[in-house]
Coordinates of C-alpha atoms and ligand atoms in Angstrom, one line a residue:
M1 CA -40.3 142.4 12.0
I2 CA -40.1 140.9 15.4
K3 CA -43.1 142.9 17.0
Q4 CA -42.3 141.2 20.6
A5 CA -38.9 143.7 20.9
I6 CA -40.5 146.5 19.8
Y7 CA -41.1 148.5 22.7
H8 CA -41.4 152.7 24.2
R9 CA -43.3 153.8 26.4
P10 CA -43.6 157.6 27.7
K11 CA -42.3 159.6 30.5
N12 CA -39.2 158.1 31.2
Q13 CA -35.9 157.0 29.3
Y14 CA -37.9 156.2 26.1
A15 CA -39.4 159.9 25.7
Y16 CA -38.4 163.1 28.2
A17 CA -38.1 166.4 28.0
Y18 CA -34.3 167.2 27.5
D19 CA -34.9 171.3 28.4
K20 CA -37.8 173.4 28.5
E21 CA -38.8 173.1 24.2
T22 CA -36.7 169.8 23.2
L23 CA -38.6 166.5 23.9
H24 CA -36.1 163.2 23.5
I25 CA -37.6 160.1 21.7
Q26 CA -36.4 156.5 21.9
L27 CA -37.4 153.8 20.4
R28 CA -36.3 150.1 20.8
T29 CA -36.6 147.3 18.2
G30 CA -35.2 143.9 18.1
R31 CA -31.3 143.8 17.0
N32 CA -31.0 144.1 13.3
D33 CA -34.4 143.6 12.3
A34 CA -36.0 147.6 11.5
E35 CA -33.8 149.4 8.3
A36 CA -35.5 152.4 9.0
V37 CA -37.8 154.2 11.7
Q38 CA -39.6 157.4 11.1
L39 CA -41.9 159.0 13.4
I40 CA -45.6 160.2 12.9
H41 CA -46.4 163.5 15.1
G42 CA -48.2 166.2 15.4
D43 CA -50.0 168.7 18.0
P44 CA -53.4 166.9 19.0
Y45 CA -55.2 169.6 18.6
F46 CA -53.5 170.9 15.3
W47 CA -56.6 169.8 12.4
I48 CA -57.5 171.2 9.6
E49 CA -61.4 170.5 8.5
K50 CA -61.2 167.4 9.4
S51 CA -57.8 165.4 9.0
W52 CA -54.9 166.0 11.3
Q53 CA -51.7 167.5 10.9
V54 CA -49.2 165.2 11.1
Q55 CA -45.7 165.2 10.1
R56 CA -42.6 162.2 9.4
A57 CA -39.0 162.9 10.6
A58 CA -36.5 160.0 10.5
M59 CA -35.0 158.8 13.5
K60 CA -31.4 157.3 13.8
K61 CA -30.3 154.4 15.3
V62 CA -27.8 155.2 17.6
A63 CA -27.3 152.0 19.9
Q64 CA -27.2 148.4 19.8
D65 CA -26.9 145.7 22.3
D66 CA -26.6 142.1 22.3
L67 CA -30.5 142.0 21.8
F68 CA -31.4 145.5 20.6
D69 CA -30.9 148.6 18.6
Y70 CA -32.0 151.9 19.9
W71 CA -33.3 154.6 17.5
F72 CA -33.9 158.4 18.6
I73 CA -34.6 161.8 17.3
A74 CA -34.8 165.2 19.5
I75 CA -37.8 167.3 18.5
K76 CA -39.0 170.9 19.6
P77 CA -43.1 170.4 19.1
P78 CA -44.4 174.2 18.6
F79 CA -46.8 174.1 21.7
R80 CA -44.4 171.6 23.9
R81 CA -46.9 168.9 23.5
L82 CA -47.2 165.6 20.9
R83 CA -48.8 163.1 20.0
Y84 CA -46.5 160.2 18.2
G85 CA -46.2 157.3 17.1
F86 CA -43.6 155.0 14.4
E87 CA -43.4 153.8 11.1
L88 CA -40.8 150.5 10.8
S89 CA -39.3 149.2 8.0
N90 CA -37.7 146.5 6.6
K91 CA -37.2 144.8 3.2
Q92 CA -40.4 142.2 4.2
E93 CA -42.5 144.9 5.4
T94 CA -43.5 148.4 6.8
I95 CA -45.8 148.6 10.0
I96 CA -46.9 151.0 12.2
Y97 CA -46.6 151.3 15.9
T98 CA -48.8 153.6 18.5
E99 CA -49.7 153.1 22.3
K100 CA -53.1 150.9 20.9
G101 CA -50.8 148.7 18.9
F102 CA -49.3 147.7 15.2
Y103 CA -51.3 149.0 12.3
E104 CA -50.8 148.3 8.4
K105 CA -51.8 152.2 7.9
A106 CA -51.3 155.1 10.2
P107 CA -55.0 155.4 11.8
L108 CA -54.8 159.7 11.3
D109 CA -58.4 160.5 12.6
D110 CA -58.1 160.1 15.8
T111 CA -55.2 160.8 18.3
A112 CA -56.5 158.6 21.0
Y113 CA -54.3 156.3 18.8
Y114 CA -51.1 157.5 19.5
F115 CA -48.6 157.9 22.2
C116 CA -48.8 161.4 24.3
F117 CA -46.4 163.5 25.8
P118 CA -48.9 166.0 27.1
F119 CA -47.2 169.0 27.8
I120 CA -43.6 169.7 28.5
N121 CA -44.0 171.4 32.0
E122 CA -40.5 173.5 32.8
M123 CA -40.9 171.9 36.0
D124 CA -40.6 168.7 35.9
V125 CA -37.5 168.8 33.3
F126 CA -34.6 167.1 35.1
E127 CA -32.0 169.2 36.0
A128 CA -29.1 168.5 38.0
P129 CA -26.2 171.4 39.1
E130 CA -24.7 172.6 36.1
W131 CA -21.3 172.4 37.7
V132 CA -22.0 168.9 38.3
K133 CA -20.8 168.1 34.1
D134 CA -17.1 169.1 34.7
T135 CA -16.4 167.4 38.0
I136 CA -13.5 165.5 38.7
W137 CA -14.6 163.2 41.6
Y138 CA -12.0 162.2 44.3
Q139 CA -13.5 159.4 47.2
I140 CA -11.7 160.2 50.5
F141 CA -12.5 157.2 53.7
P142 CA -11.5 160.0 56.0
E143 CA -9.7 157.3 58.6
R144 CA -7.1 156.0 55.9
F145 CA -6.1 159.4 54.0
A146 CA -3.8 161.3 56.5
N147 CA -3.3 161.5 59.8
G148 CA -2.8 165.7 60.0
N149 CA -3.4 165.8 63.9
K150 CA -2.2 163.1 66.1
D151 CA -3.7 164.4 69.5
N152 CA -7.4 163.4 68.4
D153 CA -6.1 159.8 67.8
P154 CA -8.3 157.2 69.2
E155 CA -6.8 154.8 71.5
G156 CA -5.1 152.0 70.6
V157 CA -4.1 153.6 67.0
L158 CA -1.5 152.4 64.7
E159 CA 1.3 153.4 63.3
W160 CA 0.3 154.3 59.9
G161 CA 0.4 152.3 57.1
T162 CA 2.1 149.2 59.6
A163 CA -0.8 146.8 59.5
K164 CA -3.3 145.3 57.3
P165 CA -6.6 147.2 57.6
S166 CA -9.1 145.1 59.7
S167 CA -12.6 146.0 60.3
S168 CA -11.7 147.5 63.7
N169 CA -8.4 148.5 63.8
F170 CA -7.4 152.9 63.3
F171 CA -5.0 154.7 62.0
G172 CA -5.8 158.3 62.8
G173 CA -6.9 159.6 59.8
D174 CA -8.8 163.5 60.0
L175 CA -9.9 166.1 58.3
K176 CA -6.7 168.3 59.2
G177 CA -5.1 166.0 57.4
V178 CA -7.2 166.2 54.0
I179 CA -6.1 170.0 54.5
D180 CA -2.6 169.3 54.1
H181 CA -3.1 167.4 51.1
L182 CA -5.1 169.8 49.5
D183 CA -2.2 170.8 47.3
Y184 CA -1.6 167.3 46.2
L185 CA -5.1 167.4 45.0
C186 CA -4.8 170.5 43.0
D187 CA -1.5 168.9 41.4
L188 CA -3.7 166.1 40.7
G189 CA -6.5 168.3 39.4
I190 CA -9.4 167.0 40.8
S191 CA -12.3 169.3 41.6
G192 CA -14.7 167.6 44.3
I193 CA -14.3 165.3 47.0
Y194 CA -16.4 163.0 48.1
F195 CA -16.2 162.2 51.4
T196 CA -17.4 158.9 53.2
P197 CA -19.2 160.1 56.9
I198 CA -17.0 162.0 58.9
F199 CA -20.1 162.8 61.6
K200 CA -19.7 160.9 65.0
A201 CA -19.9 157.3 65.1
Y202 CA -18.6 153.7 66.4
S203 CA -16.3 152.3 63.7
N204 CA -13.7 153.3 61.6
H205 CA -16.2 153.5 58.4
K206 CA -18.8 155.2 60.7
Y207 CA -21.8 154.1 58.7
D208 CA -23.2 153.8 62.3
T209 CA -23.7 157.2 63.6
I210 CA -24.3 158.4 67.2
D211 CA -24.6 162.0 66.6
Y212 CA -25.3 163.5 63.0
M213 CA -25.1 166.6 64.4
E214 CA -21.2 166.3 65.3
I215 CA -18.3 165.7 63.5
D216 CA -16.9 162.7 64.7
P217 CA -14.0 163.9 67.6
Q218 CA -11.1 161.7 65.8
F219 CA -11.9 163.4 62.2
G220 CA -11.7 166.8 64.4
D221 CA -13.9 169.3 65.1
K222 CA -16.8 171.8 63.3
K223 CA -14.0 174.4 63.3
T224 CA -12.0 172.4 61.1
F225 CA -14.4 171.1 58.9
K226 CA -15.3 175.0 58.1
R227 CA -11.7 175.6 57.2
L228 CA -11.3 172.5 55.2
V229 CA -14.7 173.4 53.2
E230 CA -13.4 177.0 53.2
E231 CA -10.0 176.1 51.8
C232 CA -12.0 173.5 49.2
H233 CA -13.8 176.4 47.6
K234 CA -10.6 178.7 47.3
R235 CA -9.3 176.1 45.1
G236 CA -12.6 175.2 43.1
I237 CA -13.3 172.1 44.8
K238 CA -16.6 171.2 45.7
V239 CA -17.1 169.0 49.0
M240 CA -19.8 166.4 49.4
L241 CA -20.5 164.6 52.1
D242 CA -22.2 160.6 53.2
A243 CA -25.8 160.7 54.7
V244 CA -26.7 157.9 56.1
F245 CA -30.2 158.2 56.7
N246 CA -31.4 154.5 56.0
H247 CA -30.3 153.1 59.8
S248 CA -28.2 154.9 62.6
G249 CA -25.6 153.3 64.6
Y250 CA -26.6 151.4 67.7
F251 CA -25.2 154.2 69.7
F252 CA -27.7 156.7 68.5
P253 CA -28.9 157.9 71.5
P254 CA -33.0 157.4 70.7
F255 CA -32.0 153.7 69.7
Q256 CA -30.2 154.1 73.2
D257 CA -33.4 155.0 75.1
V258 CA -35.5 152.1 73.1
L259 CA -33.3 149.6 74.5
K260 CA -33.3 150.9 77.9
N261 CA -37.2 151.5 78.2
Q262 CA -38.5 148.9 75.3
E263 CA -42.1 149.2 75.3
N264 CA -42.1 152.7 77.0
S265 CA -39.2 154.6 74.9
R266 CA -40.7 157.9 73.2
Y267 CA -38.6 156.6 70.3
K268 CA -39.9 153.3 70.2
N269 CA -41.8 154.7 66.8
W270 CA -38.0 155.9 65.2
F271 CA -37.6 152.3 64.2
H272 CA -39.0 149.5 62.9
I273 CA -39.0 146.9 66.1
R274 CA -40.8 143.6 65.5
E275 CA -41.6 143.0 68.7
F276 CA -40.7 143.5 72.6
P277 CA -38.1 142.9 74.0
I278 CA -35.2 143.7 71.7
V279 CA -32.9 141.2 70.6
T280 CA -29.9 140.8 69.0
E281 CA -28.8 137.4 68.8
P282 CA -28.9 135.4 67.3
Y283 CA -30.7 137.6 64.7
P284 CA -32.0 141.2 65.8
N285 CA -35.6 141.3 65.8
Y286 CA -36.0 144.9 64.4
D287 CA -35.1 145.5 60.9
T288 CA -31.5 146.4 60.3
F289 CA -29.1 147.4 56.9
A290 CA -28.0 144.1 56.3
F291 CA -28.3 142.0 59.1
A292 CA -26.1 144.6 61.1
K293 CA -27.4 144.7 64.5
S294 CA -25.5 147.5 64.7
M295 CA -27.5 149.7 62.7
P296 CA -30.9 149.6 63.1
K297 CA -33.3 151.0 60.3
L298 CA -34.3 154.3 61.2
N299 CA -38.0 155.0 60.4
T300 CA -38.1 157.7 57.6
E301 CA -42.1 157.7 57.5
N302 CA -42.2 158.8 61.1
H303 CA -43.1 162.2 61.3
E304 CA -40.1 163.4 63.7
V305 CA -37.8 161.2 62.2
K306 CA -38.0 163.2 58.5
E307 CA -38.0 166.6 60.7
Y308 CA -34.8 165.4 62.0
L309 CA -33.2 164.1 59.1
L310 CA -34.1 166.9 56.6
E311 CA -32.7 169.1 59.5
V312 CA -29.4 167.3 59.5
G313 CA -29.5 167.7 55.6
R314 CA -30.2 171.7 55.9
Y315 CA -27.8 172.3 58.8
W316 CA -24.5 170.9 57.1
V317 CA -25.6 173.0 53.7
R318 CA -26.7 176.0 55.4
E319 CA -23.8 176.2 58.3
F320 CA -20.9 174.5 56.4
N321 CA -22.0 175.0 53.2
I322 CA -21.2 172.1 51.7
D323 CA -22.4 171.1 48.0
G324 CA -23.5 168.2 47.9
W325 CA -24.8 164.4 49.2
R326 CA -24.2 161.2 48.8
L327 CA -27.0 159.0 50.0
D328 CA -26.5 155.5 51.8
V329 CA -28.1 153.2 50.8
A330 CA -30.6 155.1 49.2
N331 CA -32.9 152.6 47.6
E332 CA -34.1 151.5 50.7
I333 CA -35.6 154.5 52.0
D334 CA -39.3 155.8 50.9
H335 CA -39.5 157.8 47.6
T336 CA -41.5 160.3 49.6
F337 CA -38.4 160.7 52.2
W338 CA -36.3 161.5 49.1
R339 CA -38.7 163.8 47.8
E340 CA -38.6 166.1 50.6
F341 CA -35.1 166.0 50.7
R342 CA -34.5 167.5 47.9
K343 CA -36.9 170.2 48.4
A344 CA -35.1 170.8 51.8
V345 CA -31.8 171.3 50.9
K346 CA -31.9 172.8 47.0
E347 CA -34.6 175.2 49.4
V348 CA -31.2 176.4 51.0
K349 CA -29.5 176.2 48.2
K350 CA -30.0 175.7 44.8
D351 CA -27.4 173.8 43.1
V352 CA -26.6 171.2 45.4
Y353 CA -25.7 168.0 44.0
I354 CA -27.7 164.5 45.3
L355 CA -25.9 161.0 44.4
G356 CA -28.0 158.2 45.5
E357 CA -26.2 154.8 46.5
I358 CA -27.9 152.6 44.5
W359 CA -26.2 149.5 42.2
H360 CA -29.0 148.6 40.6
D361 CA -31.2 150.1 37.4
S362 CA -32.2 154.1 38.7
M363 CA -34.9 155.1 36.8
P364 CA -37.1 155.6 39.5
W365 CA -35.2 157.8 41.6
L366 CA -34.3 159.7 38.2
H367 CA -37.1 161.6 36.9
G368 CA -35.9 164.8 38.7
D369 CA -38.3 164.9 41.8
Q370 CA -35.5 163.0 43.6
F371 CA -32.0 162.8 43.1
D372 CA -29.5 164.2 40.6
A373 CA -27.4 161.1 39.9
V374 CA -26.7 157.7 41.1
M375 CA -23.4 155.2 41.5
N376 CA -23.0 154.4 38.7
Y377 CA -21.9 150.5 39.6
P378 CA -23.8 148.9 36.1
F379 CA -20.7 151.3 34.3
T380 CA -18.2 149.8 36.9
T381 CA -19.0 146.0 36.2
G382 CA -18.6 146.1 32.9
A383 CA -15.7 148.3 32.4
L384 CA -13.6 145.4 35.1
Q385 CA -15.3 143.1 33.0
Y386 CA -13.7 144.1 30.4
F387 CA -10.5 146.0 31.0
A388 CA -9.2 144.6 34.0
K389 CA -10.8 140.9 34.4
D390 CA -10.7 140.3 30.6
E391 CA -14.2 138.2 31.4
I392 CA -16.1 139.7 28.1
N393 CA -14.7 141.0 24.7
A394 CA -14.9 144.4 22.8
E395 CA -18.6 143.1 21.6
E396 CA -19.9 142.2 24.7
F397 CA -18.5 145.3 26.6
S398 CA -20.0 147.6 24.2
H399 CA -23.1 146.3 24.5
I400 CA -23.1 146.5 28.5
I401 CA -22.3 150.2 28.3
Q402 CA -24.6 151.0 25.4
K403 CA -27.1 149.6 27.6
V404 CA -26.4 151.7 30.6
L405 CA -26.5 154.6 28.6
Q406 CA -29.9 153.6 27.1
S407 CA -31.7 152.8 30.3
Y408 CA -31.3 156.4 31.6
P409 CA -32.2 160.1 30.1
K410 CA -29.3 161.3 28.5
N411 CA -29.6 164.7 30.8
V412 CA -29.0 161.7 33.6
N413 CA -26.2 160.4 31.7
E414 CA -24.7 163.9 31.3
V415 CA -24.3 163.8 34.9
A416 CA -24.1 159.7 36.1
F417 CA -21.3 159.3 38.9
N418 CA -18.8 157.3 37.3
L419 CA -16.5 154.9 39.8
L420 CA -14.6 152.4 38.9
G421 CA -14.2 151.5 42.5
S422 CA -15.3 152.5 45.9
H423 CA -14.7 151.3 50.0
D424 CA -16.9 148.9 49.1
T425 CA -15.1 147.3 46.2
P426 CA -11.8 145.4 45.6
R427 CA -8.9 148.0 44.4
I428 CA -8.3 148.2 40.4
L429 CA -5.0 147.4 40.6
T430 CA -5.8 143.8 42.7
I431 CA -8.5 143.5 40.3
A432 CA -6.2 143.2 37.2
N433 CA -4.1 141.3 39.1
G434 CA -1.0 144.0 38.9
E435 CA -1.1 144.6 35.1
K436 CA -1.1 148.0 35.4
Q437 CA -1.0 148.8 31.4
K438 CA -4.4 147.6 31.5
I439 CA -5.1 149.9 34.6
K440 CA -4.1 152.4 32.5
L441 CA -6.4 151.8 29.5
L442 CA -9.1 151.6 32.0
L443 CA -8.4 154.7 33.6
A444 CA -8.0 156.4 29.7
F445 CA -11.5 155.2 28.8
Q446 CA -13.6 156.5 32.3
L447 CA -12.0 159.7 31.9
S448 CA -12.4 160.1 28.8
F449 CA -16.2 159.1 28.9
I450 CA -19.5 161.2 29.7
G451 CA -20.8 161.6 33.0
T452 CA -18.1 162.6 35.7
P453 CA -15.6 160.9 37.1
C454 CA -14.5 159.4 40.6
I455 CA -11.3 158.7 41.5
Y456 CA -10.8 156.3 44.7
Y457 CA -8.3 157.8 46.9
G458 CA -4.8 155.4 46.1
D459 CA -5.8 154.2 43.0
E460 CA -3.8 157.3 41.1
I461 CA -0.4 156.0 43.0
G462 CA -1.3 152.3 42.9
L463 CA -2.7 151.3 45.8
T464 CA -4.0 147.8 46.1
G465 CA -6.0 145.6 48.5
D466 CA -9.2 143.0 48.1
Q467 CA -12.8 143.7 49.3
D468 CA -14.0 145.9 52.4
P469 CA -12.1 145.9 54.4
E470 CA -9.1 145.5 52.4
C471 CA -9.6 148.2 50.4
R472 CA -9.4 150.8 52.7
K473 CA -5.7 150.7 53.1
C474 CA -3.8 153.7 54.4
M475 CA -2.7 156.4 52.1
E476 CA 1.0 156.1 50.9
W477 CA 2.5 159.8 51.2
I478 CA 6.2 158.5 50.7
E479 CA 6.9 159.6 46.8
D480 CA 9.3 156.7 46.3
K481 CA 6.5 154.3 47.4
Q482 CA 4.4 156.1 45.2
D483 CA 3.9 155.0 41.4
R484 CA 4.3 158.3 40.2
D485 CA 4.3 157.1 36.4
L486 CA 0.7 156.1 37.2
Y487 CA -0.1 159.3 39.1
N488 CA 1.6 161.3 35.5
H489 CA -1.2 159.2 33.5
V490 CA -3.8 159.8 35.9
Q491 CA -3.0 163.7 36.1
K492 CA -2.5 163.8 32.0
L493 CA -6.2 162.6 31.9
I494 CA -7.7 165.2 34.2
S495 CA -5.6 167.9 32.4
L496 CA -7.2 166.6 28.7
R497 CA -10.7 166.5 30.0
K498 CA -10.2 170.2 31.6
N499 CA -8.7 171.6 28.6
F500 CA -10.8 170.0 25.8
R501 CA -14.8 170.1 26.3
V502 CA -15.9 167.5 23.5
F503 CA -13.2 165.1 25.9
G504 CA -15.5 165.4 28.5
N505 CA -19.3 165.8 28.9
H506 CA -19.8 168.3 26.1
G507 CA -19.8 166.1 22.7
Q508 CA -22.3 163.2 21.9
F509 CA -21.0 159.8 22.5
N510 CA -20.8 156.5 20.1
F511 CA -19.3 153.6 19.6
V512 CA -18.0 153.4 16.2
E513 CA -16.3 150.0 16.4
A514 CA -16.1 147.0 18.9
N515 CA -14.0 144.0 17.5
K516 CA -14.5 141.5 19.4
D517 CA -11.6 139.3 17.3
T518 CA -8.7 141.4 17.8
N519 CA -10.5 143.1 20.9
H520 CA -10.8 146.7 19.9
I521 CA -12.4 149.5 20.4
V522 CA -13.1 152.8 18.5
Y523 CA -15.8 155.8 19.8
T524 CA -16.0 158.9 19.4
K525 CA -17.8 161.9 21.2
E526 CA -19.2 165.1 19.0
N527 CA -20.0 168.5 19.4
A528 CA -20.8 171.9 16.6
D529 CA -16.5 172.2 17.1
H530 CA -15.0 168.9 17.1
L531 CA -14.4 165.3 16.7
F532 CA -12.9 163.2 19.2
I533 CA -11.8 159.7 18.2
S534 CA -10.7 157.3 20.8
A535 CA -8.7 153.8 19.5
M536 CA -8.2 151.4 22.2
N537 CA -6.6 147.8 22.2
H538 CA -7.1 145.5 24.7
S539 CA -5.2 143.1 23.8
D540 CA -1.1 141.9 23.9
Q541 CA -0.6 142.1 20.6
E542 CA 0.1 145.1 18.5
I543 CA -2.7 146.0 16.0
E544 CA -3.3 148.4 12.7
I545 CA -6.3 149.8 12.5
T546 CA -7.9 151.8 9.5
L547 CA -10.2 154.3 10.9
P548 CA -13.7 154.3 9.7
F549 CA -13.6 158.7 9.2
E550 CA -13.7 160.5 5.9
L551 CA -10.8 162.7 7.0
K552 CA -8.7 163.7 4.1
D553 CA -6.7 167.0 4.3
K554 CA -8.1 167.5 7.7
T555 CA -5.6 168.6 10.2
I556 CA -5.6 165.9 13.0
R557 CA -4.4 166.7 16.8
D558 CA -2.7 163.5 18.5
L559 CA -3.9 164.4 22.2
W560 CA -1.4 162.7 23.6
T561 CA 1.7 163.3 22.3
N562 CA 0.4 166.9 20.9
E563 CA 1.4 166.5 17.6
E564 CA -0.3 168.4 14.4
F565 CA -0.2 165.8 11.0
S566 CA -2.8 165.0 8.1
V567 CA -3.6 162.7 5.6
K568 CA -3.7 162.7 1.9
E569 CA -5.5 159.7 1.7
S570 CA -9.4 159.4 2.9
N571 CA -9.2 157.1 5.5
L572 CA -5.9 157.5 8.6
S573 CA -4.6 153.8 9.5
I574 CA -3.3 153.5 12.9
T575 CA -0.6 151.4 14.7
L576 CA -1.9 150.8 18.5
E577 CA 0.5 148.8 20.8
A578 CA 0.1 146.2 23.0
Y579 CA -2.8 148.5 25.6
G580 CA -1.9 150.9 23.5
F581 CA -4.2 153.8 23.0
R582 CA -4.8 157.2 20.4
F583 CA -6.8 160.1 21.4
L584 CA -7.7 162.0 18.1
L585 CA -9.2 165.7 17.8
I586 CA -10.2 167.4 14.7
Q587 CA -11.0 170.6 14.0
K588 CA -14.9 171.3 12.0
Ligands
ARE1 C1 -20.0 144.3 56.6 C2 -18.6 143.4 56.4 C3 -19.4 143.4 55.1 C4 -20.6 142.3 54.5 C5 -21.3 143.6 55.4 C6 -22.9 142.9 54.9 O1 -17.4 143.8 56.6 O2 -17.8 142.5 54.5 O3 -20.3 142.4 53.4 O4 -21.0 143.9 56.6 O5 -23.3 142.3 56.0 C7 -21.0 149.7 56.2 C8 -19.1 149.6 56.3 C9 -19.2 147.9 55.7 C10 -19.9 146.9 56.7 C11 -21.6 147.4 56.6 C12 -22.3 146.6 57.6 O6 -18.5 150.3 55.3 O7 -17.8 147.8 56.3 O8 -19.8 145.6 55.9 O9 -21.4 148.9 56.9 O10 -22.1 146.6 59.3 C13 -25.6 146.9 49.3 C14 -26.0 147.7 49.6 C15 -25.4 149.3 49.3 C16 -24.1 148.9 50.8 C17 -23.1 147.9 50.1 C18 -21.9 147.8 51.3 O11 -27.1 148.1 48.6 O12 -25.8 150.5 50.1 O13 -24.5 146.9 49.9 N1 -23.0 150.2 50.8 C19 -22.9 151.5 52.0 C20 -22.0 152.1 51.9 C21 -21.4 150.5 52.6 C22 -21.4 150.9 54.5 C23 -23.4 150.6 54.2 C24 -24.3 150.7 53.0 C25 -24.1 150.5 55.3 O14 -20.9 152.4 51.0 O15 -19.7 151.4 53.1 O16 -21.1 149.5 55.4 O17 -24.2 151.8 55.7 C26 -24.2 144.1 45.0 C27 -26.3 144.4 45.7 C28 -26.2 145.6 46.5 C29 -25.2 145.6 47.5 C30 -23.5 145.2 46.6 C31 -22.6 145.2 47.4 O18 -24.6 144.6 43.6 O19 -26.8 144.1 44.8 O20 -27.4 146.1 46.8 O21 -24.9 146.9 47.7 O22 -23.8 144.3 45.7 O23 -22.6 144.1 48.4
CA2 CA1 -5.2 162.0 64.2

């Protein structure tokens, strides 16, 4: 056994409370090394005479990536506490793995050897709002979605869509424009909108806030925003705003006060100023987001700053009934701030969704005391490499996705924000060199995966554009210029997600095949009622595959064509055309 590869550590994705009575336990072993794993477990205080009462339960191998296998078991300890270890075997040997190391035989005279899950305190169970699991997000960059009111257009506004987007030009998009197009969004089927910043700011992207308590006048006013939220809610659409708390904008009055009064400013501790006088060239001598001098970093450890930002968090929930906050540059702000932020906003409205913008491994923020989810860019990267860029094969893709899934608890994965692109990345169609069939397959994967998918405005009608600022083009509203075929594809995928629970977020996901030669994948999602099978061919050749399931005499429904059929032999062979896919549903 490759001992160096074996790993477990409680109170993260390896051992966590899934709900108030269920523990999930995971073990990592070397790839194709252990052949069976048993969990040896018991209540620490349950002894009869001098013998600790332990039980054994088989763990299941649930995933594999390039280096490791992952074993899983769900268990309900009767007194909500557990000591446990692992018995691993293969043809050569059987070994015991505990917190204190490896043994030949399980040491049963002292529970101190074992891993400890002390107690399932309900308070500590990760709990994201229930509604998030069934939400299909749509991201709007307000300056570029629709111009519904010409009266609020900024000076020098350009005619809609007549120029390439730049970092400084304006096209007049606003909140009224969104209200005018809510029926379009309903028709598409989405159920949540994530707005990039809408508060008063200087630039066209509004990440350089001037006033956190005001709607940017180029976008409208508070009355219009209130109407927008109400109109969304009437249609069952949730509203999430962008909280830019890592930094303010250059023209934020407290920063202007520091520029004016320097060391004597009462706001000097609101920022991280390294020395006075303040300079901006060649580099700012105060901390900023990246090296953007227009974005001075806020000192969230300062009591006044903290109170001010927490009130911003509460205010828009309390007064406008918004449903979520997306937290900009979330990983550069201290954890204490986020713990207090969670309490503050959830006190106003219990089921507000808190989504952190973190591009990297994010377990430290996802223990239940800070965020409900993060923007799942590791998922994005893997999906684009396989479906859009042809950089990796099916097997490598399955490894990446399984690694992403294994890095978080299941309840975290169920609400992960799975995006394919955003205002910070090139458009999917551009990444795929305009090859639409690849994008169709990519969307089919995203919308049949677990977590909550997000569509970046315009991707559904074939907008193109390279890295920021080019990915922020004006939305195309002339129907003849929209790719309606792509729109219908996305609409159909969304409707499947809504109509079949197992297709959406209510089934256990598993890779069944990921073949590097044919480049096809087969994955399933399963719950008590249904088995959903998806087969995808990411190649330019038609292929025939045999599905490894016992399907004899079962009624199989093709979700895409809505045809029902059954098979006489035990295995089902299917043909997948180039870049084709099949979605099959089997009633149990
Ligand atoms: C401008 C230029 C960019 C340039 C950038 C950095 O347009 O081409 O790369 O400056 O100097 C907002 C605007 C941007 C603007 C930026 C600065 O929308 O147009 O960019 O302000 O003025 C990291 C952060 C992540 C951040 C991204 C952009 O971790 O938080 O960089 N995203 C948020 C928003 C942005 C916003 C800001 C932050 C600032 O979503 O829209 O930018 O408020 C790797 C790294 C990640 C990195 C990621 C992307 O994966 O590991 O940490 O994210 O790449 O670069
Ligand atoms: Ca306008």
